[in-house]
Coordinates of C-alpha atoms in Angstrom, one line a residue:
X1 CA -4.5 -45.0 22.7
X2 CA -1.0 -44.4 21.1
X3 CA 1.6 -46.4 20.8
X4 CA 5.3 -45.6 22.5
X5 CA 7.7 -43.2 21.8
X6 CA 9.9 -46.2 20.5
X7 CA 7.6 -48.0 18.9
X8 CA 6.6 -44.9 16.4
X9 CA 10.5 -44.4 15.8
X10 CA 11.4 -48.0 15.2
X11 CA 8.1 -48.5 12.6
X12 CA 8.9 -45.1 11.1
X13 CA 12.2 -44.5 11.1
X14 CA 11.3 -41.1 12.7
X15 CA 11.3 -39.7 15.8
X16 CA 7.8 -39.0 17.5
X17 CA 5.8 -35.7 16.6
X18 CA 3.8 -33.7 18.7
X19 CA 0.2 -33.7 17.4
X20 CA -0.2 -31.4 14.4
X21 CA -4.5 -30.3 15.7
X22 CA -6.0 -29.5 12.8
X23 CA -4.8 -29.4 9.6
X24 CA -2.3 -26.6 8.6
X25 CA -2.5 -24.4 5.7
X26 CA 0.6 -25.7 3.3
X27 CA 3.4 -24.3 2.3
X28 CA 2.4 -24.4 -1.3
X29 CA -0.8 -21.9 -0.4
X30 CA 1.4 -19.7 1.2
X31 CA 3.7 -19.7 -1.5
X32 CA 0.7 -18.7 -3.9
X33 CA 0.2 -16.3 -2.2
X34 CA 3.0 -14.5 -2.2
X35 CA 2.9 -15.3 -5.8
X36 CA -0.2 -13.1 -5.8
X37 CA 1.6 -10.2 -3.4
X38 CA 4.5 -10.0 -6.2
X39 CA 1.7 -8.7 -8.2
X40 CA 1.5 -5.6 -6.0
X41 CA -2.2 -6.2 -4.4
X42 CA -3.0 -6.6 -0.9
X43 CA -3.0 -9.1 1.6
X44 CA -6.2 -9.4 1.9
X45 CA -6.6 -9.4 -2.0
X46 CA -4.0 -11.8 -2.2
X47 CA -5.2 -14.3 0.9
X48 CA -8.7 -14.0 -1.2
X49 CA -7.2 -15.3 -4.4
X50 CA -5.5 -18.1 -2.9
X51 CA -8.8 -19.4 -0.9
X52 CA -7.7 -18.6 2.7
X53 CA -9.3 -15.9 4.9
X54 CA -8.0 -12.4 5.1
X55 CA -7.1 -12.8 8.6
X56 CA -4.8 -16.1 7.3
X57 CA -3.1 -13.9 4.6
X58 CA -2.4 -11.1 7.1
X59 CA -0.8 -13.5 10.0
X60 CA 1.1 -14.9 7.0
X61 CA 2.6 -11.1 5.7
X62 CA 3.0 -10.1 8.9
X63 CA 5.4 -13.2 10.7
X64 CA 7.7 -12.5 7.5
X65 CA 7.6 -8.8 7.6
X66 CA 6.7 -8.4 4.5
X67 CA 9.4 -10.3 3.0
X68 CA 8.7 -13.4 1.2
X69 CA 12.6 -14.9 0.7
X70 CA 12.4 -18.1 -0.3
X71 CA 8.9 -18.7 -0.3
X72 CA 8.8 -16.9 -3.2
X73 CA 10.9 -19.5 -5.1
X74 CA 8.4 -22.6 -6.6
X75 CA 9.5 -26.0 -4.6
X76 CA 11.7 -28.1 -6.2
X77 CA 10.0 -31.5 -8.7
X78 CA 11.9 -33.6 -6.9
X79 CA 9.6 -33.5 -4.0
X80 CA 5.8 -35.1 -3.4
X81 CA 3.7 -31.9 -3.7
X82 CA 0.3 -32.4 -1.8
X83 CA -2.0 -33.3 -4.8
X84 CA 0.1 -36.7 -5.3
X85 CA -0.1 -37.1 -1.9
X86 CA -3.6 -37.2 -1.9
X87 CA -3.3 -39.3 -5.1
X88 CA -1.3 -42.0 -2.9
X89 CA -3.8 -41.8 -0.2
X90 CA -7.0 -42.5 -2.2
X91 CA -5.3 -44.8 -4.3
X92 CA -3.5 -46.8 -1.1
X93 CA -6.9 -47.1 0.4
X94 CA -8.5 -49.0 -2.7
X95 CA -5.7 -51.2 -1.8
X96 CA -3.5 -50.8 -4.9
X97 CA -0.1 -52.1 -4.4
X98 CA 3.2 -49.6 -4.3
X99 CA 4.7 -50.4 -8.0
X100 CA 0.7 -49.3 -9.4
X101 CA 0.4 -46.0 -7.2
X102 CA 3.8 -45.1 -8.4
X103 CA 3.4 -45.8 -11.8
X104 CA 0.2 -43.5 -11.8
X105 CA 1.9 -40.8 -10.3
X106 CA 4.8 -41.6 -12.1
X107 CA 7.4 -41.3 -9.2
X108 CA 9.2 -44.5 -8.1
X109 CA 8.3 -47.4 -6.2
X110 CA 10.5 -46.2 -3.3
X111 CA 9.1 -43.2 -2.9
X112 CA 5.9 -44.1 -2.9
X113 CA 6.8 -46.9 -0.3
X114 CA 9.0 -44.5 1.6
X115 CA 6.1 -42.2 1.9
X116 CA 3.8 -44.4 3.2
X117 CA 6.0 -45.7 5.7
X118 CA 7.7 -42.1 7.2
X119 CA 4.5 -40.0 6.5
X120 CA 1.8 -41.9 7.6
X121 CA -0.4 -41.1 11.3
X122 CA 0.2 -43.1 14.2
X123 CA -1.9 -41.7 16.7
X124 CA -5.0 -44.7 16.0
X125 CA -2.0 -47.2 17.5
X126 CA -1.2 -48.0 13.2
X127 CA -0.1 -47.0 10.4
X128 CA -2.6 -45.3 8.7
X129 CA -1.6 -42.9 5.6
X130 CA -3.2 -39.3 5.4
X131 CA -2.5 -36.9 3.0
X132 CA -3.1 -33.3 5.0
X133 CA -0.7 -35.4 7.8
X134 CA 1.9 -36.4 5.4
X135 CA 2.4 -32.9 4.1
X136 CA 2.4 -31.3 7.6
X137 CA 5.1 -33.6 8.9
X138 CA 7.3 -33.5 5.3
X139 CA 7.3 -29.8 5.7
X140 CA 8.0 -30.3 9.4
X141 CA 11.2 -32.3 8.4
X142 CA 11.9 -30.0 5.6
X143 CA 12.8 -27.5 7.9
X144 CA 16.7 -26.4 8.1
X145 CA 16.7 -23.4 10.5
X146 CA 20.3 -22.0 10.2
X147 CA 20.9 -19.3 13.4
X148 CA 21.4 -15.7 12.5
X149 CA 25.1 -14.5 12.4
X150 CA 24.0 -11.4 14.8
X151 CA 22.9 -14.1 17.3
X152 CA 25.8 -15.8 17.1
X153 CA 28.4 -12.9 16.8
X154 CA 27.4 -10.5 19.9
X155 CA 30.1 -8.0 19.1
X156 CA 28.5 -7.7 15.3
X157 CA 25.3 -7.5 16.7
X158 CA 25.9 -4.7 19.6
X159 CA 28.0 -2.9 16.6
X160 CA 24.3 -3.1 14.1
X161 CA 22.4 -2.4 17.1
X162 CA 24.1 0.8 18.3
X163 CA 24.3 2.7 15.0
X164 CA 20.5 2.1 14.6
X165 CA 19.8 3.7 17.9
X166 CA 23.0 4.6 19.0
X167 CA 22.0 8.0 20.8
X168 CA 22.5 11.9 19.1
X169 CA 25.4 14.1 20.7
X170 CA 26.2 18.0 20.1
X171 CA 29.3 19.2 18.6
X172 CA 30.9 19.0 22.8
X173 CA 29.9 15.2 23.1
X174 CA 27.0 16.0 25.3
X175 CA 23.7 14.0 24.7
X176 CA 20.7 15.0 22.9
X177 CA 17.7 13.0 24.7
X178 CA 15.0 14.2 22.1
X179 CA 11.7 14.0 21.7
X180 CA 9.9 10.8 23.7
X181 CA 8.6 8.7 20.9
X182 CA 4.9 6.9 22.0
X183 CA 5.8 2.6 22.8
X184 CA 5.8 0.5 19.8
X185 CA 2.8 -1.6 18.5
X186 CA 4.4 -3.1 15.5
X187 CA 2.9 -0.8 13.6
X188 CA 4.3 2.4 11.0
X189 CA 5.5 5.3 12.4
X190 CA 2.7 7.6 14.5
X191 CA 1.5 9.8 11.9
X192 CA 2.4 13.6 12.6
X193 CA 4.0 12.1 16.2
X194 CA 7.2 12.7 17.8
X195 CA 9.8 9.9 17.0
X196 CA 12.9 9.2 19.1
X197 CA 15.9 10.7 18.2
X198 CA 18.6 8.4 17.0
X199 CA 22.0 7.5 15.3
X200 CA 19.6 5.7 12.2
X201 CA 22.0 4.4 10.2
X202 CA 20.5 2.1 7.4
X203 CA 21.7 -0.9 7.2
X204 CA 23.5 -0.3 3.7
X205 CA 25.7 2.3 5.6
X206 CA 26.1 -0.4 8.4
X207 CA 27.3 -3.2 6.0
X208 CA 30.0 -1.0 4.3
X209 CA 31.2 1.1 7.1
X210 CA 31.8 -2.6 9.1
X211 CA 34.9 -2.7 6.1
X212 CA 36.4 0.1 7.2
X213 CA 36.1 -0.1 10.5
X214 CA 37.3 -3.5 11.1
X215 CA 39.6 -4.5 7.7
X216 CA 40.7 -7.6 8.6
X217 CA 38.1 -9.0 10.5
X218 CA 36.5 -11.5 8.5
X219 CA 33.8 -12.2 11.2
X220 CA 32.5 -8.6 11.4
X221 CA 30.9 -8.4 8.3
X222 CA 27.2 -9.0 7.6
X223 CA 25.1 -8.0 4.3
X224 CA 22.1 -5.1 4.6
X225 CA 19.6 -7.5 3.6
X226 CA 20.6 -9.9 6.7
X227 CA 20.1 -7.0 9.0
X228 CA 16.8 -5.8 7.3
X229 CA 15.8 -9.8 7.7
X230 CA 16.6 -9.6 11.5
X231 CA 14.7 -6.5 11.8
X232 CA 11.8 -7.6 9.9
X233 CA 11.3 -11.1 10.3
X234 CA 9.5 -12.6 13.2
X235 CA 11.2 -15.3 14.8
X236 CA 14.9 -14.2 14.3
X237 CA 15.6 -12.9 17.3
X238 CA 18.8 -10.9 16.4
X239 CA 17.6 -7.5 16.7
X240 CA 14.8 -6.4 18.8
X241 CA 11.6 -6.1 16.8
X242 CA 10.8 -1.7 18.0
X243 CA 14.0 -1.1 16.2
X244 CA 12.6 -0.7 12.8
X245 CA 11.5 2.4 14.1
X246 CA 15.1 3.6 13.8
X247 CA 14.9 3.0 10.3
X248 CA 14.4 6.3 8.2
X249 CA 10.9 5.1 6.6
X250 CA 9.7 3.6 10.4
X251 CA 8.0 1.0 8.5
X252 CA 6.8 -2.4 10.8
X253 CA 6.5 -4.0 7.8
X254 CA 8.8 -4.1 4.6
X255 CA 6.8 -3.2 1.3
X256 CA 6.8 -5.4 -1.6
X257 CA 8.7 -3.9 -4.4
X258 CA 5.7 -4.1 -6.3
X259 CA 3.2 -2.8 -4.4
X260 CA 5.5 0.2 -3.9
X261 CA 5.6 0.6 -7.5
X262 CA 1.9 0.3 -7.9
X263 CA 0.1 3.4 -8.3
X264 CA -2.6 4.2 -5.9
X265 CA -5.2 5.6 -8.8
X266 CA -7.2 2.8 -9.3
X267 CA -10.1 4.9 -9.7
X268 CA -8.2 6.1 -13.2
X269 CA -9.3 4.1 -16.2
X270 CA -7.7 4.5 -20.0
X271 CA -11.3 5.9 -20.8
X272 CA -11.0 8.8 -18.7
X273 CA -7.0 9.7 -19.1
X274 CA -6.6 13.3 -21.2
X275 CA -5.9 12.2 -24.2
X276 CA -9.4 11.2 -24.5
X277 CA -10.6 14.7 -23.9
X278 CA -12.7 15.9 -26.8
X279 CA -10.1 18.2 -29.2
X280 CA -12.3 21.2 -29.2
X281 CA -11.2 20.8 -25.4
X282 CA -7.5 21.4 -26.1
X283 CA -7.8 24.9 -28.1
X284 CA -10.0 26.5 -26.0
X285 CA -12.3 27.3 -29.1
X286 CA -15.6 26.3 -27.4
X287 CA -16.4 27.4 -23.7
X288 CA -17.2 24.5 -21.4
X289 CA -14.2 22.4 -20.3
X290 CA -13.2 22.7 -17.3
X291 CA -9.9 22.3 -15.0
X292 CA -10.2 21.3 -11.2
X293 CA -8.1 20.8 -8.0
X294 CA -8.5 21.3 -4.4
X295 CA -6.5 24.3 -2.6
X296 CA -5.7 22.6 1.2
X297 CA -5.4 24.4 4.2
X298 CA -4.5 23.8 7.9
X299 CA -5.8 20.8 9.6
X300 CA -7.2 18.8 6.2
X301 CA -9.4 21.8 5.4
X302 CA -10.0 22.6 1.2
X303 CA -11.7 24.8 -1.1
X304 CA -12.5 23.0 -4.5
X305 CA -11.5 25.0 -7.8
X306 CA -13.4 25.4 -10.8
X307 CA -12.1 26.8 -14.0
X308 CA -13.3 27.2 -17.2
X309 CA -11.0 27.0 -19.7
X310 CA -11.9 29.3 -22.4
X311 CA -13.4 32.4 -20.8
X312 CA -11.4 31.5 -17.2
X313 CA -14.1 31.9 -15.7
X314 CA -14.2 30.7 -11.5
X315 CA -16.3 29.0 -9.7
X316 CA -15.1 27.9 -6.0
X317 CA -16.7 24.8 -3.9
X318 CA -17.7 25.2 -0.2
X319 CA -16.4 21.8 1.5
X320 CA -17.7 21.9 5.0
X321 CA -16.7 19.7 7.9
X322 CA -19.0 16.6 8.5
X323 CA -21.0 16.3 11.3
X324 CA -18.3 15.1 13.9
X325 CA -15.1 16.0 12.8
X326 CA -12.7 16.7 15.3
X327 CA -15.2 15.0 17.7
X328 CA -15.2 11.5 16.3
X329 CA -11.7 9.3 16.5
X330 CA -10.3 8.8 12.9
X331 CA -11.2 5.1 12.1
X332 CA -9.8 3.2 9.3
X333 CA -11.8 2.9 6.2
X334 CA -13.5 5.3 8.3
X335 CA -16.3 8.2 7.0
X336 CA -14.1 11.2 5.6
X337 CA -15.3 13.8 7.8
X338 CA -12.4 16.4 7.2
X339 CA -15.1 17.2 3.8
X340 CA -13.6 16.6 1.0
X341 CA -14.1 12.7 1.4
X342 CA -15.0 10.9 -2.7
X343 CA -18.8 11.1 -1.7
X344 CA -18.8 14.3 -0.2
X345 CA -16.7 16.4 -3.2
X346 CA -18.9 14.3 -6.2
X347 CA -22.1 15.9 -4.0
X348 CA -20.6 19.6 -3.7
X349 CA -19.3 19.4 -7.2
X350 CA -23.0 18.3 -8.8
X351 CA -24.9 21.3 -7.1
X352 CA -22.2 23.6 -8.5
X353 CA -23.5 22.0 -12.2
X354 CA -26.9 22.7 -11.3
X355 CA -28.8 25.5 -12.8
X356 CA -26.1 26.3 -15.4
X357 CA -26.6 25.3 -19.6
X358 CA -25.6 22.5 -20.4
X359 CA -23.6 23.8 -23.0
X360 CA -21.5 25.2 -20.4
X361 CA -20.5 21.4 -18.3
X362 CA -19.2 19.8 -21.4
X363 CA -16.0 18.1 -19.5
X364 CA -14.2 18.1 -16.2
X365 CA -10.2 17.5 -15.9
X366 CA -9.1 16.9 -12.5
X367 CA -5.8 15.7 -11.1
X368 CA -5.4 12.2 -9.7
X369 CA -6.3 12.8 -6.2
X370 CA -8.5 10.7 -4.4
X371 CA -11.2 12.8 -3.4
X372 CA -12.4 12.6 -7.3
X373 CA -12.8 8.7 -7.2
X374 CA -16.4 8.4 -7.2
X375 CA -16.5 10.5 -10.5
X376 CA -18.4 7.6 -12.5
X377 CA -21.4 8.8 -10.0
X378 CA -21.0 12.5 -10.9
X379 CA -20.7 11.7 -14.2
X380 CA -24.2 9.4 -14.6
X381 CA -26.5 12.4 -12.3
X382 CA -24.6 15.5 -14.1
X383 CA -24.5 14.4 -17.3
X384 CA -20.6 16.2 -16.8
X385 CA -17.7 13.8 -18.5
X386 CA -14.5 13.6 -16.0
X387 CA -11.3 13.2 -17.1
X388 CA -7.9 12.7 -15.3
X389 CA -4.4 14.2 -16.1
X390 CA -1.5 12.2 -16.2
X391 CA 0.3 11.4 -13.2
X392 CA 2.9 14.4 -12.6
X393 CA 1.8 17.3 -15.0
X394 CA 0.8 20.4 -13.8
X395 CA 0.8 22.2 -17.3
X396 CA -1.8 20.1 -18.5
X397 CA -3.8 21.7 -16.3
X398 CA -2.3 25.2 -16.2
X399 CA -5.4 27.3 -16.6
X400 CA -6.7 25.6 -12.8
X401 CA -2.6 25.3 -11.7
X402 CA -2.9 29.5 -12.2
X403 CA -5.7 30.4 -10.6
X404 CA -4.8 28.3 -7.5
X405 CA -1.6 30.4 -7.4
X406 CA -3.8 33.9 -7.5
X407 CA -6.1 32.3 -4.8
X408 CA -3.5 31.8 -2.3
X409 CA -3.9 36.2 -2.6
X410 CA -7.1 35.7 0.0
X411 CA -6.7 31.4 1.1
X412 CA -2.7 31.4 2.3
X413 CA -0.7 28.0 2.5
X414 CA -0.9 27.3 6.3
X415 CA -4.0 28.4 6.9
X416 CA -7.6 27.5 8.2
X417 CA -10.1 27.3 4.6
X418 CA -12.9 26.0 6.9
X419 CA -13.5 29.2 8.4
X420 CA -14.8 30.6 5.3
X421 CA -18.5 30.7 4.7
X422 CA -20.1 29.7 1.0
X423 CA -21.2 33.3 0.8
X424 CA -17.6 34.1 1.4
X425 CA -15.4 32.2 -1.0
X426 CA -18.0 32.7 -3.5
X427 CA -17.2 36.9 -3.1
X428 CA -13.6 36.2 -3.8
X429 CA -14.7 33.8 -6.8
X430 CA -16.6 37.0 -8.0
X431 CA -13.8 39.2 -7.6
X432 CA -11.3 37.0 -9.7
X433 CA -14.3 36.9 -12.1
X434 CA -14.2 40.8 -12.2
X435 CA -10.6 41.3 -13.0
X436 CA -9.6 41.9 -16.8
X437 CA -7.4 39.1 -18.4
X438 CA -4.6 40.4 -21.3
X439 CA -5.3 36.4 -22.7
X440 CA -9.0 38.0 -23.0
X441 CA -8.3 41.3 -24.8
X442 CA -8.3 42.9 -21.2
X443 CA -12.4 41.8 -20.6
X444 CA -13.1 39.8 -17.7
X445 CA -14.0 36.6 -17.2
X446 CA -17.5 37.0 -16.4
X447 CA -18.1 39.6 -19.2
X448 CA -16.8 36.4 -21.6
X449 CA -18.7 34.2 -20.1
X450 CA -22.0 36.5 -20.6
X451 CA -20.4 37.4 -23.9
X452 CA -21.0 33.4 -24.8
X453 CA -24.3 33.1 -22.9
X454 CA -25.8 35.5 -25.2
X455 CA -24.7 34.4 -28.2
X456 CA -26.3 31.1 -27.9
X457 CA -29.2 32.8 -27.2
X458 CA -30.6 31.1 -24.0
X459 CA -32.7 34.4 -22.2
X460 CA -33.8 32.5 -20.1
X461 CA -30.6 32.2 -18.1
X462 CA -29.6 34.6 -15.6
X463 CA -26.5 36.4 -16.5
X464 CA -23.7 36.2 -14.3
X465 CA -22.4 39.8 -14.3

C-alpha cells in the first residue's frame, strides 16, 4: 500500500508520479539509435544495432517523423547517465555511505544524496532507490515542452495551412475540385494514384513569402523547418498530420539526409565495379564480353539484352510473368512476379550461357539495376564473371545502350513486351544478327561470330548462321 500524495511530496521534494509499468526504453538508447540512422541504414538495422526490437525502432522513427532534432545531440556531462545510476544503486545497497558512492563515481556528495532522495521508488510505502526508476522519472522531469508558435498564433497557422491545401482556381477564379485523392494512412503517397489537387506551397516558399506579405508584423513569421516539424512530428498538434500529403514529395515520413544520400546498390562490391574488367575487355580484341540491360515495357514487363562486344552479336532473354501476377496482391518483400525479379533474371540469364563455348561467356557488364543482384549465384553455376558500371554512364556500355535503341524498331516504349513469345523475340534477335555492321567491314554479326567459332576450331559446336 502507498503512501499519500503529501507524504511522497514532502519526503521527496516532488510531486507524485503516476506509475511508470514496466521499465522504459531510455533516452540514451534512443539517442543511439538515431546515432545509427545518421549513418543512412534502416530502422530496423538501426533498432538491431542498439539492442531493441525492430518494432521499438520503428515506433521510435515514426512518433518523430523521421526527424531526430535534439535527440541527435549527445546529453550533456553534467547529468547522471543511467550506468552511474546503476553504479549508485548497487553500491547504496551494500550500504556504502554518500561521500564513498560519490567518490567512486566521481560526482559530488550532493548529487549522489540528491539522487537518492528525488529519484528513488515510493510505491513499497519507502524510499527505496532503483536505477531503471530513477532514469524514468529524471527524464520525466527533464522534459520542457515549449507549445508550437502555429498553436499559439491561429492567424499564422490558418495562413501555413491554406497555402498547403489552399484549393486550385482557373484563370476566372472558379474552382478546380480535381482528382479525389484515396484517405490518408500515414503512409507515402499511393503509388501511380490520383492525389488531391492543391495550392502545395513548401514550406520554404511559405516562410519567405510571410515577409512580404505581412512587413511589419513581427508575429507572422515562422521558419520552414518549424512548419516541416509541425507537419512531421507526432504530438505537435499544429498542423493536421494528412497534410504532408500536400507536400510535393507526399512523404509521411521525413528522410534522413543520409539515407537519402545512400545509394541503393548494395549488391555492388569494389570487386565487381568496371575498372576491374579484364583489359582485353576494353579493346574489343577477344570476343566474349558482354554488355547487358533490360528494355521495359507497359505494366513492369522486360526483355533482357545480350551483347557481345566484339562481333555485336544479340542474344535476347524471354522473362515471363510468374505464376500469379496480376492475380496475386503485391506484398512487401513480396515474390517478384512481374519476371524480372533477382532470382528469376540470374535463372533466365544461366540457360542463355548454356550450350555456348566457354570461350565465348568470358564476362558480363550490366547496369546497377536490381534485378542483377543475385549475380554472385550466376556467377558460381555459369562460371560467367559480372561486372557493374558506374552509377550514371551509359557510354560505358554503349555497345548494349545501341542496340536497345535499334530494338525499340519491333519492342516500342509504351508497350506490352509480355506478349512476345521466346520463339518470337528470339526472330528479331536473329534479324539484328543478320544485318551488316560498317564497325564490322559491312559482315554481320553472326557471320563474325561464326568467323571466331571456326577459328578456334571447336566442330563440334553448332554454328549460329
Amino acid at each position: 500500500m502507498g503512501r499519500s500524495v503529501e507524504w511522497v511530496q514532502k519526503i521527496t521534494g516532488r510531486e507524485a508520479m503516476h506509475s511508470p509499468g514496466a521499465p522504459s526504453l531510455r533516452s540514451e538508447m534512443e539517442r543511439l539509435f538515431w546515432k545509427q540512422i545518421a549513418t543512412g541504414i534502416t530502422s530496423e538495422k538501426a533498432a538491431e544495432a542498439v539492442g531493441v526490437s525492430s518494432a521499438v525502432g520503428s515506433r521510435w522513427f515514426r512518433y518523430r517523423g523521421g526527424m531526430p532534432l535534439f535527440m541527435s545531440n549527445p546529453t550533456s556531462g553534467k547529468y547522471l547517465s543511467f550506468a552511474e545510476r546503476e553504479e549508485i544503486g548497487l553500491l547504496s545497497v551494500q550500504g556504502i555511505g554518500v561521500r564513498e558512492i560519490a567518490r567512486r563515481i566521481e560526482r559530488s556528495p550532493s548529487t549522489v544524496s540528491r539522487e537518492l532522495k528525488r529519484n528513488a521508488a515510493t510505491r513499497c510505502g519507502r524510499l527505496e532507490y532503483r536505477a531503471s526508476v530513477a532514469q524514468w522519472k529524471a527524464e520525466r522531469v527533464a522534459k520542457r515542452p515549449k507549445p508550437a508558435k502555429l498553436t499559439t498564433n491561429p492567424q499564422l497557422r490558418h495562413y501555413v495551412q491554406d497555402r498547403l491545401e489552399g484549393k486550385v482556381h482557373d484563370i476566372d477564379g472558379r474552382e478546380i475540385v480535381g482528382p479525389r485523392q484515396a484517405p490518408f494512412k500515414g503512409r507515402n503517397k499511393p503509388h501511380r494514384a490520383d492525389r488531391k489537387w492543391v495550392s502545395g506551397w513548401s514550406p520554404e516558399q511559405i516562410a519567405n513569402r510571410l515577409k512580404i506579405d505581412f512587413p511589419d508584423d513581427e508575429s507572422m513569421r515562422i521558419s520552414h523547418e518549424a512548419i516541416y516539424q509541425a507537419l512531421y512530428i507526432q504530438g505537435r498538434g499544429a498542423l493536421k498530420r494528412e497534410l504532408v500529403s500536400c507536400l510535393r514529395t507526399g512523404r509521411a515520413l521525413r528522410v534522413p539526409r543520409a539515407r537519402a544520400q545512400a545509394k541503393a546498390w548494395a549488391h555492388v562490391s569494389e570487386d565487381v565495379m568496371i575498372s576491374t574488367r579484364p583489359a582485353e575487355a576494353q579493346d574489343r580484341a577477344v570476343p566474349g564480353h558482354w554488355e547487358g540491360d533490360l528494355i521495359i515495357g507497359l505494366n513492369r514487363s522486360a526483355i533482357g539484352t545480350l551483347v557481345e562486344r566484339s562481333t555485336r552479336f544479340t542474344m535476347l532473354v524471354h522473362l515471363p510473368r510468374e505464376q500469379g501476377y496480376g492475380l496475386i496482391p503485391r506484398t512487401k518483400n513480396g515474390p517478384a512476379l512481374a519476371g524480372y525479379g533477382a532470382v528469376t533474371m540470374a535463372n533466365a540469364l544461366k540457360k542463355s550461357v548454356i550450350g555456348i563455348p566457354a570461350e565465348l561467356w568470358r564476362s558480363l557488364t550490366w547496369d546497377r539495376g536490381k534485378e542483377l543482384s543475385d549475380h554472385v549465384r550466376f556467377t558460381i553455376e555459369s562460371g560467367v564473371k559480372v561486372f557493374f558500371a558506374d552509377p550514371h554512364s551509359p557510354w560505358q556500355r554503349g555497345t548494349n545502350e545501341n542496340t536497345n535503341g535499334l530494338l525499340r524498331q519491333y519492342f516500342p516504349k509504351g508497350t506490352d513486351l509480355s506478349r512476345w513469345s521466346a520463339q518470337e523475340i528470339q526472330a528479331v534477335a536473329n534479324t539484328l544478327n543478320a544485318r551488316p555492321r560498317k564497325t564490322l567491314g559491312w559482315i554481320t554479326p553472326a557471320e563474325a561470330l561464326n568467323k571466331y567459332i571456326q577459328s578456334v576450331q571447336q566442330p563440334s559446336v553448332a554454328t549460329t548462321g
